[in-house]
């Protein structure tokens, strides 16, 4: 029986590594696509050519063309810049802000901790996208404002994790030893604290990439993110949705692009979680 | 239990104050108030008239004073009038709320009917083919943005098969099918995972092994012990996911032209109708907080361990 369990665990560990490699490289490919999007587009994504407007998918235009005759494949590739790049930027911003606040709260404690945690309670009291919608509405449209809106609702989660991790680490012997040996606060935080708490935070942020991508695209879809003619998947879908009956490919191709990207990042997130914490795997 | 309830209710006060304060402060930060909206288009209104109007509406008073007068007004159901339609904001909001609640309840029901049985089936058949298939489906649903699912459903059910109307005509059950289904897809996918995890955790406990060793039938263990204990977690998780549902209705309602508060909010945002946005944010948050409160209290009331005071609340 014991022999058997050990063996199955070993097999699973191997698949985790394999999955990590596969999904990791897929994510890297997506990233490279978004970074070098300008050089990958077969046509100019903003070039209008009314003579071949609304053309269905063909050998010349793999994803067809939209109502202005713009090549959809080029637009989807160009849109990866706004969609993937800004999602990653968003997740990075949230992680950094949340971690800083959380470490600060856990480190100093006392009244500043209470105040900041009560503030995070307030943000957590708003359901889902409701507060983000309002923030984006007040600030007006634009990708930058959509990022600010989503940052406003998402940082408390990370602050919570970082704070509880910091509190737990503070009780550890190595931590007390570092303080006794007279290291400066900054040195303890950077050299000792961060490496020990960053794991769970990074796993959470990897798992969040997919959700954030959907929410950012959702805001753009409502016209609160990137504005047309900028190629962004959410706004491209919204732009063409009145033509769903006649030219479905214009709506569907950016939709499929979002779907596949979210799926890849979700798979990567799940795999990283399994890798970091084999117990959670079921 | 009674003590816990009182403490929980007191904890609510700072949260509610925070919600209202944040919403109020945000709209102030927007840099536009009722007066600028009122006179903005006419352009050449003298500064004296603007100042007089501001004094009349109390906009020249200190920020904190404005906040409290707004707060007390809100408690009486007075949230000002819409910049665009000139109608009472609270009445407008209240008249659209039932449609959204109807949609929410409908999609929660669908989610429950779909995901609880499937989650249990996946947990019981852990690591078998059916588990993998169900996990795969749940994964697909999880990675699908709501608006994409909505457009796919539109394309399939309304345009190809012509089963349902493309645009809802009021709030009939027939036009509620597609928006409710869309909301239920992503919610079921997420929720099925949670049900599966909850049941699986219970199945891995020692008492299940014990019962099996004593020869109790699997179906009886499942029905009498496992599901009964897991159900508590399952119901709690369902109530907690109401939050993402309330936020998600905005996009779905505006796609399907469903006449609820979500569409109202999106329209208000495009028109920069701040009092309406404010009402939407505040009331959705209050509803959410209340749902969480009730869930929490029910959880404590139903868990015998906590009810008898063996465990710290």
PDB file of N, CA and C in Angstrom, chain B residues 168-257:
ATOM      1  N   UNK B 168     -34.290  41.312 -25.273  1.00  0.00           N
ATOM      2  CA  UNK B 168     -35.374  40.988 -24.362  1.00  0.00           C
ATOM      3  C   UNK B 168     -36.499  42.010 -24.511  1.00  0.00           C
ATOM      4  N   UNK B 169     -37.734  41.489 -24.436  1.00  0.00           N
ATOM      5  CA  UNK B 169     -38.884  42.383 -24.470  1.00  0.00           C
ATOM      6  C   UNK B 169     -39.399  42.502 -23.047  1.00  0.00           C
ATOM      7  N   UNK B 170     -38.919  43.499 -22.333  1.00  0.00           N
ATOM      8  CA  UNK B 170     -39.307  43.625 -20.940  1.00  0.00           C
ATOM      9  C   UNK B 170     -38.635  42.558 -20.105  1.00  0.00           C
ATOM     10  N   UNK B 171     -39.333  42.041 -19.129  1.00  0.00           N
ATOM     11  CA  UNK B 171     -38.686  41.098 -18.218  1.00  0.00           C
ATOM     12  C   UNK B 171     -39.440  39.778 -18.173  1.00  0.00           C
ATOM     13  N   UNK B 172     -39.780  39.245 -19.353  1.00  0.00           N
ATOM     14  CA  UNK B 172     -40.491  37.976 -19.379  1.00  0.00           C
ATOM     15  C   UNK B 172     -39.521  36.832 -19.148  1.00  0.00           C
ATOM     16  N   UNK B 173     -40.065  35.689 -18.796  1.00  0.00           N
ATOM     17  CA  UNK B 173     -39.226  34.530 -18.491  1.00  0.00           C
ATOM     18  C   UNK B 173     -38.444  34.088 -19.722  1.00  0.00           C
ATOM     19  N   UNK B 174     -39.090  34.200 -20.885  1.00  0.00           N
ATOM     20  CA  UNK B 174     -38.457  33.740 -22.111  1.00  0.00           C
ATOM     21  C   UNK B 174     -37.198  34.551 -22.423  1.00  0.00           C
ATOM     22  N   UNK B 175     -37.284  35.867 -22.226  1.00  0.00           N
ATOM     23  CA  UNK B 175     -36.107  36.680 -22.514  1.00  0.00           C
ATOM     24  C   UNK B 175     -35.109  36.627 -21.373  1.00  0.00           C
ATOM     25  N   UNK B 176     -35.510  36.060 -20.238  1.00  0.00           N
ATOM     26  CA  UNK B 176     -34.573  35.936 -19.120  1.00  0.00           C
ATOM     27  C   UNK B 176     -33.674  34.724 -19.286  1.00  0.00           C
ATOM     28  N   UNK B 177     -34.094  33.788 -20.179  1.00  0.00           N
ATOM     29  CA  UNK B 177     -33.355  32.532 -20.289  1.00  0.00           C
ATOM     30  C   UNK B 177     -31.890  32.764 -20.630  1.00  0.00           C
ATOM     31  N   UNK B 178     -31.638  33.552 -21.704  1.00  0.00           N
ATOM     32  CA  UNK B 178     -30.252  33.696 -22.151  1.00  0.00           C
ATOM     33  C   UNK B 178     -29.353  34.437 -21.168  1.00  0.00           C
ATOM     34  N   UNK B 179     -29.787  35.621 -20.661  1.00  0.00           N
ATOM     35  CA  UNK B 179     -28.913  36.257 -19.671  1.00  0.00           C
ATOM     36  C   UNK B 179     -28.664  35.386 -18.439  1.00  0.00           C
ATOM     37  N   UNK B 180     -29.718  34.699 -17.977  1.00  0.00           N
ATOM     38  CA  UNK B 180     -29.540  33.855 -16.789  1.00  0.00           C
ATOM     39  C   UNK B 180     -28.590  32.707 -17.087  1.00  0.00           C
ATOM     40  N   UNK B 181     -28.720  32.155 -18.279  1.00  0.00           N
ATOM     41  CA  UNK B 181     -27.859  31.048 -18.681  1.00  0.00           C
ATOM     42  C   UNK B 181     -26.403  31.504 -18.752  1.00  0.00           C
ATOM     43  N   UNK B 182     -26.187  32.684 -19.330  1.00  0.00           N
ATOM     44  CA  UNK B 182     -24.825  33.210 -19.443  1.00  0.00           C
ATOM     45  C   UNK B 182     -24.198  33.375 -18.072  1.00  0.00           C
ATOM     46  N   UNK B 183     -24.957  33.987 -17.163  1.00  0.00           N
ATOM     47  CA  UNK B 183     -24.427  34.194 -15.817  1.00  0.00           C
ATOM     48  C   UNK B 183     -24.169  32.853 -15.144  1.00  0.00           C
ATOM     49  N   UNK B 184     -25.053  31.884 -15.411  1.00  0.00           N
ATOM     50  CA  UNK B 184     -24.921  30.590 -14.757  1.00  0.00           C
ATOM     51  C   UNK B 184     -23.711  29.815 -15.267  1.00  0.00           C
ATOM     52  N   UNK B 185     -23.305  30.036 -16.529  1.00  0.00           N
ATOM     53  CA  UNK B 185     -22.194  29.255 -17.086  1.00  0.00           C
ATOM     54  C   UNK B 185     -20.923  29.455 -16.271  1.00  0.00           C
ATOM     55  N   UNK B 186     -20.513  30.723 -16.120  1.00  0.00           N
ATOM     56  CA  UNK B 186     -19.249  30.945 -15.422  1.00  0.00           C
ATOM     57  C   UNK B 186     -19.390  30.630 -13.940  1.00  0.00           C
ATOM     58  N   UNK B 187     -20.589  30.905 -13.393  1.00  0.00           N
ATOM     59  CA  UNK B 187     -20.783  30.652 -11.979  1.00  0.00           C
ATOM     60  C   UNK B 187     -20.776  29.140 -11.698  1.00  0.00           C
ATOM     61  N   UNK B 188     -21.445  28.368 -12.560  1.00  0.00           N
ATOM     62  CA  UNK B 188     -21.481  26.920 -12.353  1.00  0.00           C
ATOM     63  C   UNK B 188     -20.080  26.336 -12.446  1.00  0.00           C
ATOM     64  N   UNK B 189     -19.304  26.832 -13.403  1.00  0.00           N
ATOM     65  CA  UNK B 189     -17.964  26.293 -13.605  1.00  0.00           C
ATOM     66  C   UNK B 189     -17.126  26.479 -12.346  1.00  0.00           C
ATOM     67  N   UNK B 190     -17.197  27.689 -11.794  1.00  0.00           N
ATOM     68  CA  UNK B 190     -16.426  27.982 -10.594  1.00  0.00           C
ATOM     69  C   UNK B 190     -16.956  27.158  -9.422  1.00  0.00           C
ATOM     70  N   UNK B 191     -18.274  27.112  -9.339  1.00  0.00           N
ATOM     71  CA  UNK B 191     -18.917  26.521  -8.180  1.00  0.00           C
ATOM     72  C   UNK B 191     -18.779  25.008  -8.162  1.00  0.00           C
ATOM     73  N   UNK B 192     -18.793  24.400  -9.352  1.00  0.00           N
ATOM     74  CA  UNK B 192     -18.658  22.951  -9.431  1.00  0.00           C
ATOM     75  C   UNK B 192     -17.318  22.510  -8.831  1.00  0.00           C
ATOM     76  N   UNK B 193     -16.302  23.293  -9.126  1.00  0.00           N
ATOM     77  CA  UNK B 193     -14.979  23.035  -8.564  1.00  0.00           C
ATOM     78  C   UNK B 193     -15.013  23.054  -7.043  1.00  0.00           C
ATOM     79  N   UNK B 194     -15.701  24.059  -6.512  1.00  0.00           N
ATOM     80  CA  UNK B 194     -15.740  24.206  -5.058  1.00  0.00           C
ATOM     81  C   UNK B 194     -16.527  23.076  -4.413  1.00  0.00           C
ATOM     82  N   UNK B 195     -17.655  22.697  -5.054  1.00  0.00           N
ATOM     83  CA  UNK B 195     -18.449  21.584  -4.524  1.00  0.00           C
ATOM     84  C   UNK B 195     -17.607  20.320  -4.517  1.00  0.00           C
ATOM     85  N   UNK B 196     -16.906  20.091  -5.628  1.00  0.00           N
ATOM     86  CA  UNK B 196     -16.075  18.901  -5.743  1.00  0.00           C
ATOM     87  C   UNK B 196     -15.022  18.880  -4.641  1.00  0.00           C
ATOM     88  N   UNK B 197     -14.371  20.013  -4.436  1.00  0.00           N
ATOM     89  CA  UNK B 197     -13.315  20.079  -3.421  1.00  0.00           C
ATOM     90  C   UNK B 197     -13.892  19.844  -2.029  1.00  0.00           C
ATOM     91  N   UNK B 198     -15.085  20.420  -1.760  1.00  0.00           N
ATOM     92  CA  UNK B 198     -15.687  20.288  -0.428  1.00  0.00           C
ATOM     93  C   UNK B 198     -16.057  18.833  -0.148  1.00  0.00           C
ATOM     94  N   UNK B 199     -16.688  18.190  -1.150  1.00  0.00           N
ATOM     95  CA  UNK B 199     -17.099  16.791  -0.963  1.00  0.00           C
ATOM     96  C   UNK B 199     -15.873  15.897  -0.838  1.00  0.00           C
ATOM     97  N   UNK B 200     -14.861  16.174  -1.643  1.00  0.00           N
ATOM     98  CA  UNK B 200     -13.642  15.369  -1.635  1.00  0.00           C
ATOM     99  C   UNK B 200     -12.948  15.456  -0.286  1.00  0.00           C
ATOM    100  N   UNK B 201     -12.945  16.648   0.269  1.00  0.00           N
ATOM    101  CA  UNK B 201     -12.287  16.827   1.566  1.00  0.00           C
ATOM    102  C   UNK B 201     -12.988  15.982   2.626  1.00  0.00           C
ATOM    103  N   UNK B 202     -14.326  15.999   2.553  1.00  0.00           N
ATOM    104  CA  UNK B 202     -15.112  15.237   3.521  1.00  0.00           C
ATOM    105  C   UNK B 202     -14.882  13.734   3.318  1.00  0.00           C
ATOM    106  N   UNK B 203     -14.797  13.320   2.037  1.00  0.00           N
ATOM    107  CA  UNK B 203     -14.612  11.899   1.726  1.00  0.00           C
ATOM    108  C   UNK B 203     -13.272  11.366   2.223  1.00  0.00           C
ATOM    109  N   UNK B 204     -12.305  12.253   2.360  1.00  0.00           N
ATOM    110  CA  UNK B 204     -10.972  11.819   2.774  1.00  0.00           C
ATOM    111  C   UNK B 204     -10.816  11.757   4.283  1.00  0.00           C
ATOM    112  N   UNK B 205     -11.903  12.050   5.008  1.00  0.00           N
ATOM    113  CA  UNK B 205     -11.776  12.059   6.462  1.00  0.00           C
ATOM    114  C   UNK B 205     -11.810  10.641   7.024  1.00  0.00           C
ATOM    115  N   UNK B 206     -11.284  10.498   8.228  1.00  0.00           N
ATOM    116  CA  UNK B 206     -11.134   9.173   8.828  1.00  0.00           C
ATOM    117  C   UNK B 206     -12.468   8.472   9.067  1.00  0.00           C
ATOM    118  N   UNK B 207     -13.493   9.249   9.399  1.00  0.00           N
ATOM    119  CA  UNK B 207     -14.751   8.579   9.716  1.00  0.00           C
ATOM    120  C   UNK B 207     -15.344   7.865   8.509  1.00  0.00           C
ATOM    121  N   UNK B 208     -15.050   8.385   7.301  1.00  0.00           N
ATOM    122  CA  UNK B 208     -15.529   7.716   6.097  1.00  0.00           C
ATOM    123  C   UNK B 208     -14.834   6.361   5.943  1.00  0.00           C
ATOM    124  N   UNK B 209     -13.508   6.360   6.129  1.00  0.00           N
ATOM    125  CA  UNK B 209     -12.763   5.104   6.073  1.00  0.00           C
ATOM    126  C   UNK B 209     -13.310   4.136   7.122  1.00  0.00           C
ATOM    127  N   UNK B 210     -13.594   4.667   8.305  1.00  0.00           N
ATOM    128  CA  UNK B 210     -14.131   3.849   9.392  1.00  0.00           C
ATOM    129  C   UNK B 210     -15.461   3.226   9.009  1.00  0.00           C
ATOM    130  N   UNK B 211     -16.339   4.052   8.454  1.00  0.00           N
ATOM    131  CA  UNK B 211     -17.658   3.564   8.068  1.00  0.00           C
ATOM    132  C   UNK B 211     -17.543   2.509   6.987  1.00  0.00           C
ATOM    133  N   UNK B 212     -16.603   2.728   6.058  1.00  0.00           N
ATOM    134  CA  UNK B 212     -16.402   1.762   4.980  1.00  0.00           C
ATOM    135  C   UNK B 212     -15.899   0.444   5.535  1.00  0.00           C
ATOM    136  N   UNK B 213     -14.989   0.540   6.489  1.00  0.00           N
ATOM    137  CA  UNK B 213     -14.415  -0.666   7.104  1.00  0.00           C
ATOM    138  C   UNK B 213     -15.499  -1.460   7.814  1.00  0.00           C
ATOM    139  N   UNK B 214     -16.477  -0.740   8.368  1.00  0.00           N
ATOM    140  CA  UNK B 214     -17.545  -1.431   9.056  1.00  0.00           C
ATOM    141  C   UNK B 214     -18.570  -1.983   8.072  1.00  0.00           C
ATOM    142  N   UNK B 215     -18.369  -1.719   6.797  1.00  0.00           N
ATOM    143  CA  UNK B 215     -19.243  -2.294   5.785  1.00  0.00           C
ATOM    144  C   UNK B 215     -20.465  -1.476   5.448  1.00  0.00           C
ATOM    145  N   UNK B 216     -20.453  -0.201   5.797  1.00  0.00           N
ATOM    146  CA  UNK B 216     -21.580   0.652   5.435  1.00  0.00           C
ATOM    147  C   UNK B 216     -21.512   0.931   3.938  1.00  0.00           C
ATOM    148  N   UNK B 217     -22.659   0.875   3.287  1.00  0.00           N
ATOM    149  CA  UNK B 217     -22.698   1.102   1.837  1.00  0.00           C
ATOM    150  C   UNK B 217     -22.198   2.499   1.486  1.00  0.00           C
ATOM    151  N   UNK B 218     -21.503   2.589   0.364  1.00  0.00           N
ATOM    152  CA  UNK B 218     -20.983   3.884  -0.065  1.00  0.00           C
ATOM    153  C   UNK B 218     -22.082   4.923  -0.221  1.00  0.00           C
ATOM    154  N   UNK B 219     -23.211   4.488  -0.798  1.00  0.00           N
ATOM    155  CA  UNK B 219     -24.279   5.450  -1.056  1.00  0.00           C
ATOM    156  C   UNK B 219     -24.848   5.985   0.252  1.00  0.00           C
ATOM    157  N   UNK B 220     -24.872   5.136   1.283  1.00  0.00           N
ATOM    158  CA  UNK B 220     -25.403   5.586   2.570  1.00  0.00           C
ATOM    159  C   UNK B 220     -24.417   6.543   3.248  1.00  0.00           C
ATOM    160  N   UNK B 221     -23.135   6.199   3.173  1.00  0.00           N
ATOM    161  CA  UNK B 221     -22.121   7.113   3.738  1.00  0.00           C
ATOM    162  C   UNK B 221     -22.260   8.475   3.081  1.00  0.00           C
ATOM    163  N   UNK B 222     -22.386   8.442   1.757  1.00  0.00           N
ATOM    164  CA  UNK B 222     -22.445   9.689   1.002  1.00  0.00           C
ATOM    165  C   UNK B 222     -23.659  10.506   1.405  1.00  0.00           C
ATOM    166  N   UNK B 223     -24.809   9.834   1.450  1.00  0.00           N
ATOM    167  CA  UNK B 223     -26.043  10.572   1.684  1.00  0.00           C
ATOM    168  C   UNK B 223     -26.178  11.022   3.131  1.00  0.00           C
ATOM    169  N   UNK B 224     -25.862  10.119   4.050  1.00  0.00           N
ATOM    170  CA  UNK B 224     -26.153  10.426   5.456  1.00  0.00           C
ATOM    171  C   UNK B 224     -25.053  11.220   6.145  1.00  0.00           C
ATOM    172  N   UNK B 225     -23.798  11.012   5.749  1.00  0.00           N
ATOM    173  CA  UNK B 225     -22.746  11.711   6.475  1.00  0.00           C
ATOM    174  C   UNK B 225     -22.075  12.785   5.644  1.00  0.00           C
ATOM    175  N   UNK B 226     -21.544  12.355   4.503  1.00  0.00           N
ATOM    176  CA  UNK B 226     -20.680  13.249   3.738  1.00  0.00           C
ATOM    177  C   UNK B 226     -21.440  14.472   3.247  1.00  0.00           C
ATOM    178  N   UNK B 227     -22.553  14.237   2.564  1.00  0.00           N
ATOM    179  CA  UNK B 227     -23.268  15.370   1.978  1.00  0.00           C
ATOM    180  C   UNK B 227     -23.823  16.284   3.056  1.00  0.00           C
ATOM    181  N   UNK B 228     -24.250  15.688   4.159  1.00  0.00           N
ATOM    182  CA  UNK B 228     -24.825  16.498   5.209  1.00  0.00           C
ATOM    183  C   UNK B 228     -23.796  17.494   5.757  1.00  0.00           C
ATOM    184  N   UNK B 229     -22.569  17.028   5.932  1.00  0.00           N
ATOM    185  CA  UNK B 229     -21.555  17.940   6.457  1.00  0.00           C
ATOM    186  C   UNK B 229     -21.029  18.884   5.376  1.00  0.00           C
ATOM    187  N   UNK B 230     -20.890  18.333   4.167  1.00  0.00           N
ATOM    188  CA  UNK B 230     -20.333  19.165   3.101  1.00  0.00           C
ATOM    189  C   UNK B 230     -21.318  20.253   2.688  1.00  0.00           C
ATOM    190  N   UNK B 231     -22.614  19.985   2.856  1.00  0.00           N
ATOM    191  CA  UNK B 231     -23.641  20.917   2.392  1.00  0.00           C
ATOM    192  C   UNK B 231     -23.476  22.301   3.014  1.00  0.00           C
ATOM    193  N   UNK B 232     -23.038  22.331   4.254  1.00  0.00           N
ATOM    194  CA  UNK B 232     -22.862  23.602   4.958  1.00  0.00           C
ATOM    195  C   UNK B 232     -21.849  24.485   4.220  1.00  0.00           C
ATOM    196  N   UNK B 233     -20.703  23.872   3.885  1.00  0.00           N
ATOM    197  CA  UNK B 233     -19.683  24.597   3.144  1.00  0.00           C
ATOM    198  C   UNK B 233     -20.210  24.995   1.782  1.00  0.00           C
ATOM    199  N   UNK B 234     -20.928  24.072   1.145  1.00  0.00           N
ATOM    200  CA  UNK B 234     -21.416  24.299  -0.208  1.00  0.00           C
ATOM    201  C   UNK B 234     -22.343  25.508  -0.247  1.00  0.00           C
ATOM    202  N   UNK B 235     -23.261  25.576   0.731  1.00  0.00           N
ATOM    203  CA  UNK B 235     -24.214  26.686   0.746  1.00  0.00           C
ATOM    204  C   UNK B 235     -23.506  28.013   1.046  1.00  0.00           C
ATOM    205  N   UNK B 236     -22.548  27.960   1.957  1.00  0.00           N
ATOM    206  CA  UNK B 236     -21.802  29.178   2.280  1.00  0.00           C
ATOM    207  C   UNK B 236     -21.072  29.706   1.052  1.00  0.00           C
ATOM    208  N   UNK B 237     -20.408  28.788   0.336  1.00  0.00           N
ATOM    209  CA  UNK B 237     -19.661  29.205  -0.843  1.00  0.00           C
ATOM    210  C   UNK B 237     -20.582  29.806  -1.891  1.00  0.00           C
ATOM    211  N   UNK B 238     -21.786  29.242  -1.999  1.00  0.00           N
ATOM    212  CA  UNK B 238     -22.742  29.749  -2.982  1.00  0.00           C
ATOM    213  C   UNK B 238     -23.102  31.199  -2.660  1.00  0.00           C
ATOM    214  N   UNK B 239     -23.387  31.449  -1.383  1.00  0.00           N
ATOM    215  CA  UNK B 239     -23.771  32.801  -0.995  1.00  0.00           C
ATOM    216  C   UNK B 239     -22.631  33.781  -1.222  1.00  0.00           C
ATOM    217  N   UNK B 240     -21.400  33.305  -0.998  1.00  0.00           N
ATOM    218  CA  UNK B 240     -20.267  34.209  -1.179  1.00  0.00           C
ATOM    219  C   UNK B 240     -20.038  34.538  -2.646  1.00  0.00           C
ATOM    220  N   UNK B 241     -20.486  33.661  -3.543  1.00  0.00           N
ATOM    221  CA  UNK B 241     -20.262  33.950  -4.963  1.00  0.00           C
ATOM    222  C   UNK B 241     -21.314  34.907  -5.515  1.00  0.00           C
ATOM    223  N   UNK B 242     -22.303  35.252  -4.684  1.00  0.00           N
ATOM    224  CA  UNK B 242     -23.303  36.224  -5.124  1.00  0.00           C
ATOM    225  C   UNK B 242     -22.628  37.547  -5.505  1.00  0.00           C
ATOM    226  N   UNK B 243     -21.533  37.854  -4.814  1.00  0.00           N
ATOM    227  CA  UNK B 243     -20.820  39.103  -5.086  1.00  0.00           C
ATOM    228  C   UNK B 243     -20.379  39.243  -6.519  1.00  0.00           C
ATOM    229  N   UNK B 244     -19.710  38.193  -7.027  1.00  0.00           N
ATOM    230  CA  UNK B 244     -19.225  38.291  -8.404  1.00  0.00           C
ATOM    231  C   UNK B 244     -20.398  38.311  -9.374  1.00  0.00           C
ATOM    232  N   UNK B 245     -21.500  37.676  -8.958  1.00  0.00           N
ATOM    233  CA  UNK B 245     -22.696  37.669  -9.799  1.00  0.00           C
ATOM    234  C   UNK B 245     -23.273  39.084  -9.908  1.00  0.00           C
ATOM    235  N   UNK B 246     -23.375  39.770  -8.767  1.00  0.00           N
ATOM    236  CA  UNK B 246     -23.934  41.115  -8.755  1.00  0.00           C
ATOM    237  C   UNK B 246     -23.108  42.053  -9.630  1.00  0.00           C
ATOM    238  N   UNK B 247     -21.781  41.864  -9.623  1.00  0.00           N
ATOM    239  CA  UNK B 247     -20.933  42.704 -10.457  1.00  0.00           C
ATOM    240  C   UNK B 247     -21.062  42.326 -11.920  1.00  0.00           C
ATOM    241  N   UNK B 248     -21.231  41.009 -12.165  1.00  0.00           N
ATOM    242  CA  UNK B 248     -21.258  40.524 -13.536  1.00  0.00           C
ATOM    243  C   UNK B 248     -22.531  40.856 -14.280  1.00  0.00           C
ATOM    244  N   UNK B 249     -23.629  41.113 -13.541  1.00  0.00           N
ATOM    245  CA  UNK B 249     -24.888  41.366 -14.229  1.00  0.00           C
ATOM    246  C   UNK B 249     -24.792  42.605 -15.114  1.00  0.00           C
ATOM    247  N   UNK B 250     -23.967  43.584 -14.733  1.00  0.00           N
ATOM    248  CA  UNK B 250     -23.904  44.837 -15.485  1.00  0.00           C
ATOM    249  C   UNK B 250     -23.614  44.586 -16.963  1.00  0.00           C
ATOM    250  N   UNK B 251     -22.562  43.787 -17.239  1.00  0.00           N
ATOM    251  CA  UNK B 251     -22.177  43.532 -18.626  1.00  0.00           C
ATOM    252  C   UNK B 251     -23.267  42.736 -19.344  1.00  0.00           C
ATOM    253  N   UNK B 252     -23.736  41.677 -18.681  1.00  0.00           N
ATOM    254  CA  UNK B 252     -24.712  40.785 -19.312  1.00  0.00           C
ATOM    255  C   UNK B 252     -26.028  41.525 -19.569  1.00  0.00           C
ATOM    256  N   UNK B 253     -26.461  42.326 -18.587  1.00  0.00           N
ATOM    257  CA  UNK B 253     -27.708  43.069 -18.766  1.00  0.00           C
ATOM    258  C   UNK B 253     -27.617  44.022 -19.949  1.00  0.00           C
ATOM    259  N   UNK B 254     -26.453  44.657 -20.113  1.00  0.00           N
ATOM    260  CA  UNK B 254     -26.390  45.605 -21.224  1.00  0.00           C
ATOM    261  C   UNK B 254     -26.265  44.904 -22.566  1.00  0.00           C
ATOM    262  N   UNK B 255     -25.739  43.674 -22.591  1.00  0.00           N
ATOM    263  CA  UNK B 255     -25.708  42.935 -23.862  1.00  0.00           C
ATOM    264  C   UNK B 255     -27.124  42.528 -24.279  1.00  0.00           C
ATOM    265  N   UNK B 256     -27.868  41.991 -23.292  1.00  0.00           N
ATOM    266  CA  UNK B 256     -29.194  41.468 -23.633  1.00  0.00           C
ATOM    267  C   UNK B 256     -30.296  42.510 -23.467  1.00  0.00           C
ATOM    268  N   UNK B 257     -29.908  43.759 -23.195  1.00  0.00           N
ATOM    269  CA  UNK B 257     -30.888  44.832 -23.005  1.00  0.00           C
ATOM    270  C   UNK B 257     -31.885  44.481 -21.909  1.00  0.00           C
TER     271      UNK B 257
END
